[in-house]
Amino acid sequence: MDHRTLLGVELPIIQAPMAGVQDSELALAVAAAGGLGSLPCAMLSAEQLQAELSRLQDHPQKDSPQRFNINFFCHQPPKPDPAKEQQWRQLLQPYFAELNLDINTIAAGPQRLPFSHAIADILEPYQPTIISFHFGLPAADLLARVKSWGSTVLASATTVKEALWLQAHGADAIIAQGLEAGGHRGMFLNQDLSEQMGSFALLPQIVAAVTLPVIAAGGIADAKGVKTALDLGAIAAQIGSAYLLCPEAKTSTLHRAALSSDRVQHTAVTNLLSGRPARGIVNRLISELGPINTKAPEFPLAATAISALRLQAESQGLDHFSPLWCGQNASGCQTISATDLTLWLATNV
């Protein structure tokens, strides 16, 4: 099976869903080139999700309907742990004092909700052709509901064991996410970072282990990288960081500045910003407390206190507490349209 059969797109390029730095505008630009645009939905309210799905559906189409990847998290929400939260706030108290913030009056940050029947109720009228999941798969009854729409289900694996689990539990294709990838690790069987592999070590092992189509992700930033992934058995390459400087991305001014500086050469996998391992450009918070700190509450609870610090610091032009998500290879970042970037990435295919 190739990318045309599985994904219904002309080019073997998937724009990675990147919550917080994009909306449907980026997905539409990628689709216009013949790639698969993605819409990250884990941080959208019901109203926002409805609006974004409508934008994708209502967009003028050419010879055939454009297809999109609608992406969700499927983590288990943690139970609040007051003792852990207190320990976390004590660790962060010096930063709150420095920014003249009262740590006892912080408001909740953006929610990261797992896929649910309530979300499926919103999706069902749209009958999305492709849905992807991060952090495993939803419960069997929920997954069966998605499949009843005829949707193709993609899911991220960061180890061979995870790929085999996804194959056994109903995924239609596997995204092999190498350790180089920016943003949240899709790991779900455990949180042991020592088991994580680089993309071109992981990809051929997953291809050999499963019978499902495999998509490569992590550290792919140019046409040569795409061709290498295809030569190693992937049917497509999923690319995120290279799109961050495109005008259609909602990447913040501070984030764009970091991506355009020498700092982009130093990234780390950290749990400080959300509670789960995720790769971003090293900033003050990561340098001083991390990158991995056992005092951080479980995902997504760590983000509440961090969001308050982030907003205050960013108002002063500082990215000390900002999630500057980025992979290890940002060499493909270009300030060109996402449509042109997608065509460039597919030069050798």
Coordinates of C-alpha atoms in Angstrom, one line a residue:
M1 CA 0.0 0.0 0.0
D2 CA 1.3 3.5 -0.9
H3 CA 0.5 7.0 0.3
R4 CA -2.1 7.5 -2.5
T5 CA -4.0 4.4 -1.5
L6 CA -3.8 4.9 2.3
L7 CA -4.0 8.7 2.6
G8 CA -5.5 9.7 -0.7
V9 CA -3.0 12.4 -1.4
E10 CA -0.6 13.1 -4.3
L11 CA 2.6 13.6 -2.3
P12 CA 4.0 11.4 0.5
I13 CA 4.2 14.3 2.8
I14 CA 2.2 14.7 6.0
Q15 CA 2.4 18.0 7.9
A16 CA 2.7 17.0 11.6
P17 CA -0.1 18.2 13.8
M18 CA 1.4 20.9 16.1
A19 CA -0.9 22.0 18.9
G20 CA -0.4 25.6 19.9
V21 CA 1.4 26.8 16.8
Q22 CA -1.1 26.1 14.0
D23 CA -4.7 26.0 13.0
S24 CA -6.5 25.0 9.7
E25 CA -4.7 27.6 7.7
L26 CA -1.5 25.6 7.7
A27 CA -3.4 22.4 6.9
L28 CA -5.1 24.0 4.0
A29 CA -1.8 25.3 2.6
V30 CA -0.2 21.9 2.7
A31 CA -3.3 20.3 1.1
A32 CA -3.1 22.8 -1.7
A33 CA 0.3 21.3 -2.7
G34 CA -1.0 17.7 -2.6
G35 CA 0.3 16.8 0.8
L36 CA -1.7 15.8 3.9
G37 CA -2.5 18.7 6.1
S38 CA -3.1 18.0 9.8
L39 CA -5.3 19.8 12.4
P40 CA -4.3 19.4 16.0
C41 CA -7.4 19.2 18.1
A42 CA -6.3 18.3 21.7
M43 CA -6.3 21.9 22.9
L44 CA -9.5 23.1 21.1
S45 CA -12.7 23.7 22.9
A46 CA -15.9 22.2 21.4
E47 CA -16.7 25.5 19.7
Q48 CA -13.2 25.9 18.3
L49 CA -13.2 22.3 17.0
Q50 CA -16.5 22.9 15.3
A51 CA -15.3 26.1 13.7
E52 CA -12.0 24.6 12.4
L53 CA -13.7 21.5 11.0
S54 CA -16.2 23.8 9.2
R55 CA -13.3 25.8 7.7
L56 CA -11.7 22.6 6.3
Q57 CA -15.0 21.4 5.0
D58 CA -16.1 24.7 3.4
H59 CA -12.8 25.4 1.7
P60 CA -13.1 25.5 -2.1
Q61 CA -11.9 22.2 -3.6
K62 CA -10.3 21.5 -6.9
D63 CA -10.6 18.3 -8.9
S64 CA -11.3 16.1 -5.8
P65 CA -12.1 16.6 -2.1
Q66 CA -9.0 17.5 -0.1
R67 CA -8.2 15.1 2.7
F68 CA -7.0 16.1 6.2
N69 CA -5.6 14.4 9.2
I70 CA -7.6 15.3 12.4
N71 CA -5.4 14.7 15.4
F72 CA -6.2 13.9 19.1
F73 CA -4.5 12.9 22.3
C74 CA -5.9 9.8 24.0
H75 CA -4.1 9.9 27.4
Q76 CA -5.7 9.0 30.7
P77 CA -6.4 12.1 32.7
P78 CA -4.5 11.9 36.0
K79 CA -6.1 12.3 39.3
P80 CA -5.1 15.5 41.1
D81 CA -2.4 15.0 43.6
P82 CA -2.4 18.0 46.1
A83 CA 0.9 16.9 47.6
K84 CA 2.6 16.7 44.2
E85 CA 1.1 20.0 43.1
Q86 CA 2.3 21.7 46.3
Q87 CA 5.8 20.4 45.8
W88 CA 5.8 21.7 42.2
R89 CA 4.6 25.1 43.3
Q90 CA 7.3 25.3 45.9
L91 CA 9.9 24.6 43.2
L92 CA 8.5 27.3 41.0
Q93 CA 7.9 29.9 43.8
P94 CA 11.2 31.8 43.1
Y95 CA 10.1 32.4 39.5
F96 CA 6.7 33.6 40.6
A97 CA 8.3 36.0 43.1
E98 CA 10.7 37.3 40.4
L99 CA 7.8 38.1 38.1
N100 CA 5.6 39.5 40.9
L101 CA 3.0 36.9 40.6
D102 CA 0.9 35.3 43.4
I103 CA 1.3 31.5 43.0
N104 CA -1.9 31.0 45.0
T105 CA -4.1 32.8 42.4
I106 CA -3.0 31.2 39.2
A107 CA -5.7 30.2 36.7
A108 CA -5.9 27.0 34.8
G109 CA -4.1 27.0 31.5
P110 CA -5.3 25.6 28.1
Q111 CA -6.8 22.2 28.6
R112 CA -5.5 19.1 26.8
L113 CA -8.5 16.8 26.6
P114 CA -8.3 13.2 25.5
F115 CA -10.5 11.9 22.7
S116 CA -14.0 11.1 24.0
H117 CA -17.6 10.3 22.8
A118 CA -18.4 13.9 23.4
I119 CA -15.7 14.9 20.9
A120 CA -16.9 12.1 18.5
D121 CA -20.3 13.6 18.6
I122 CA -18.9 16.8 17.1
L123 CA -16.8 14.9 14.5
E124 CA -19.5 12.5 13.3
P125 CA -21.3 14.8 10.9
Y126 CA -18.0 15.5 9.2
Q127 CA -17.1 11.8 8.7
P128 CA -13.3 12.6 8.7
T129 CA -11.3 10.5 6.3
I130 CA -8.2 10.3 8.5
I131 CA -7.9 10.5 12.3
S132 CA -4.6 10.2 14.2
F133 CA -3.9 9.6 17.8
H134 CA -1.0 10.4 20.1
F135 CA -0.4 8.4 23.4
G136 CA -1.9 5.2 22.2
L137 CA -5.5 4.6 21.0
P138 CA -8.9 5.4 22.5
A139 CA -11.0 2.6 24.2
A140 CA -12.2 -0.2 21.9
D141 CA -15.8 1.1 21.8
L142 CA -14.7 4.6 20.9
L143 CA -12.3 3.3 18.3
A144 CA -15.0 1.2 16.8
R145 CA -17.2 4.2 16.5
V146 CA -14.5 6.1 14.6
K147 CA -14.0 3.2 12.2
S148 CA -17.7 3.0 11.6
W149 CA -17.3 6.3 9.7
G150 CA -14.8 4.7 7.4
S151 CA -12.0 6.8 8.9
T152 CA -8.4 5.6 8.5
V153 CA -6.7 5.5 11.9
L154 CA -3.1 6.5 12.3
A155 CA -1.2 6.3 15.6
S156 CA 2.3 7.1 16.9
A157 CA 4.7 4.5 18.1
T158 CA 8.1 5.3 19.6
T159 CA 9.3 1.7 20.0
V160 CA 8.7 -1.6 18.2
K161 CA 6.6 -2.8 21.2
E162 CA 4.3 0.1 20.8
A163 CA 4.0 -0.5 17.1
L164 CA 3.0 -4.1 17.7
W165 CA 0.5 -3.0 20.3
L166 CA -1.0 -0.5 17.9
Q167 CA -1.3 -3.2 15.2
A168 CA -3.0 -5.6 17.6
H169 CA -5.5 -2.9 18.8
G170 CA -6.8 -1.6 15.6
A171 CA -4.5 1.1 14.0
D172 CA -4.5 1.2 10.2
A173 CA -1.0 2.7 9.9
I174 CA 1.8 3.5 12.3
I175 CA 3.7 6.7 12.6
A176 CA 7.3 5.8 13.7
Q177 CA 8.3 8.8 15.8
G178 CA 12.0 9.0 16.3
L179 CA 13.7 10.6 19.2
E180 CA 14.7 13.6 17.1
A181 CA 11.1 14.8 16.7
G182 CA 9.9 18.0 18.2
G183 CA 7.0 18.3 20.5
H184 CA 5.5 15.5 22.7
R185 CA 6.8 12.0 22.5
G186 CA 4.0 9.6 21.6
M187 CA 5.2 7.0 24.1
F188 CA 2.4 5.3 25.9
L189 CA 3.5 1.8 27.1
N190 CA 5.9 3.4 29.5
Q191 CA 7.8 6.6 30.1
D192 CA 11.3 5.1 29.9
L193 CA 13.4 7.5 27.7
S194 CA 16.2 5.0 27.5
E195 CA 14.1 2.9 25.2
Q196 CA 13.6 5.7 22.7
M197 CA 15.5 5.5 19.3
G198 CA 16.5 7.8 16.5
S199 CA 14.3 7.8 13.4
F200 CA 16.5 5.9 11.1
A201 CA 17.2 3.2 13.7
L202 CA 13.5 2.9 14.7
L203 CA 11.9 3.1 11.2
P204 CA 13.4 -0.1 9.6
Q205 CA 12.8 -2.1 12.8
I206 CA 9.1 -1.2 12.9
V207 CA 8.8 -1.8 9.1
A208 CA 10.2 -5.3 9.7
A209 CA 8.0 -6.0 12.7
V210 CA 4.6 -5.1 11.5
T211 CA 2.4 -5.7 8.4
L212 CA 0.8 -2.2 8.5
P213 CA 2.0 0.8 6.5
V214 CA 4.5 2.9 8.3
I215 CA 5.0 6.6 8.3
A216 CA 8.4 8.1 9.3
A217 CA 8.6 11.1 11.7
G218 CA 11.4 12.9 13.5
G219 CA 14.4 14.7 12.2
I220 CA 13.2 14.9 8.5
A221 CA 13.7 18.4 7.2
D222 CA 14.5 18.2 3.5
A223 CA 13.9 16.3 0.3
K224 CA 16.9 14.0 1.0
G225 CA 15.5 13.0 4.3
V226 CA 12.1 12.3 2.8
K227 CA 13.7 10.0 0.2
T228 CA 15.8 8.2 2.8
A229 CA 12.7 7.5 4.8
L230 CA 10.9 6.1 1.8
D231 CA 13.9 4.0 0.9
L232 CA 13.8 2.5 4.4
G233 CA 10.3 1.4 3.9
A234 CA 8.1 4.3 4.9
I235 CA 5.1 5.1 2.7
A236 CA 5.3 8.8 3.7
A237 CA 7.2 11.3 5.9
Q238 CA 5.5 13.3 8.6
I239 CA 7.3 16.7 9.1
G240 CA 6.7 19.3 11.7
S241 CA 9.6 21.6 12.6
A242 CA 10.3 22.7 9.0
Y243 CA 6.8 24.3 8.8
L244 CA 7.2 26.5 11.9
L245 CA 8.5 29.6 10.1
C246 CA 5.9 29.4 7.3
P247 CA 3.6 32.4 7.3
E248 CA 0.5 30.1 7.7
A249 CA 1.8 28.8 11.0
K250 CA 0.8 30.6 14.2
T251 CA 4.3 30.4 15.7
S252 CA 4.8 33.3 18.1
T253 CA 7.3 36.0 17.6
L254 CA 9.4 34.8 20.4
H255 CA 9.3 31.2 19.1
R256 CA 10.2 32.4 15.6
A257 CA 13.2 34.3 17.0
A258 CA 14.5 31.3 18.8
L259 CA 14.1 29.1 15.7
S260 CA 16.0 31.7 13.6
S261 CA 18.9 31.8 16.1
D262 CA 21.8 29.6 17.1
R263 CA 19.7 28.4 20.0
V264 CA 17.9 26.1 17.7
Q265 CA 20.9 23.8 17.7
H266 CA 20.3 22.9 21.4
T267 CA 17.0 21.1 22.0
A268 CA 16.1 18.7 24.9
V269 CA 13.4 16.3 25.8
T270 CA 11.7 17.8 28.9
N271 CA 8.7 17.1 31.1
L272 CA 8.7 20.6 32.7
L273 CA 6.3 22.3 30.4
S274 CA 3.4 19.8 30.5
G275 CA 4.3 16.8 32.6
R276 CA 5.1 14.5 29.6
P277 CA 8.4 14.2 27.7
A278 CA 8.5 16.7 24.8
R279 CA 11.4 18.1 22.7
G280 CA 11.9 21.8 22.5
I281 CA 14.6 24.5 22.3
V282 CA 16.4 24.8 25.7
N283 CA 15.4 27.9 27.6
R284 CA 16.0 29.2 31.1
L285 CA 13.5 26.9 32.8
I286 CA 14.9 23.7 31.2
S287 CA 18.5 24.8 31.9
E288 CA 17.8 25.5 35.6
L289 CA 15.3 22.8 36.6
G290 CA 15.6 20.0 34.1
P291 CA 15.2 18.8 31.5
I292 CA 13.5 16.0 33.4
N293 CA 12.4 16.8 36.9
T294 CA 10.5 14.3 39.1
K295 CA 8.7 17.1 40.8
A296 CA 6.6 17.9 37.7
P297 CA 3.0 16.8 38.1
E298 CA 1.6 14.3 35.6
F299 CA 0.5 15.5 32.1
P300 CA -1.2 17.9 31.6
L301 CA -1.3 19.2 35.2
A302 CA 2.3 20.7 35.1
A303 CA 1.2 23.2 32.5
T304 CA -1.1 25.2 34.8
A305 CA 1.6 26.8 36.8
I306 CA 4.0 27.1 33.9
S307 CA 1.3 28.8 31.8
A308 CA 1.0 31.6 34.3
L309 CA 4.8 32.1 34.3
R310 CA 4.9 32.0 30.5
L311 CA 2.2 34.6 30.0
Q312 CA 3.9 37.1 32.4
A313 CA 7.4 36.5 30.9
E314 CA 6.2 36.7 27.3
S315 CA 4.6 40.1 28.1
Q316 CA 8.1 41.2 28.9
G317 CA 9.6 39.7 25.7
L318 CA 11.1 36.7 27.5
D319 CA 10.7 33.1 26.5
H320 CA 12.1 31.7 29.7
F321 CA 9.0 29.5 30.4
S322 CA 7.6 29.1 26.8
P323 CA 7.3 25.7 25.0
L324 CA 9.6 26.3 22.1
W325 CA 8.8 23.0 20.5
C326 CA 11.3 22.0 17.8
G327 CA 13.0 18.9 16.6
Q328 CA 16.8 18.3 16.4
N329 CA 16.9 19.2 12.7
A330 CA 15.5 22.6 12.0
S331 CA 17.6 23.1 8.9
G332 CA 14.6 22.9 6.7
C333 CA 12.8 25.8 8.4
Q334 CA 12.0 28.4 5.8
T335 CA 10.0 31.6 5.7
I336 CA 8.1 30.5 2.6
S337 CA 4.5 29.4 2.1
A338 CA 3.6 25.9 3.4
T339 CA 2.5 25.1 -0.1
D340 CA 5.9 25.8 -1.6
L341 CA 7.7 24.1 1.3
T342 CA 5.6 20.9 0.8
L343 CA 6.5 20.8 -2.9
W344 CA 10.2 21.4 -2.0
L345 CA 10.1 18.5 0.4
A346 CA 8.7 16.2 -2.3
T347 CA 11.4 17.1 -4.8
N348 CA 13.0 13.7 -5.0
V349 CA 9.8 11.5 -5.0

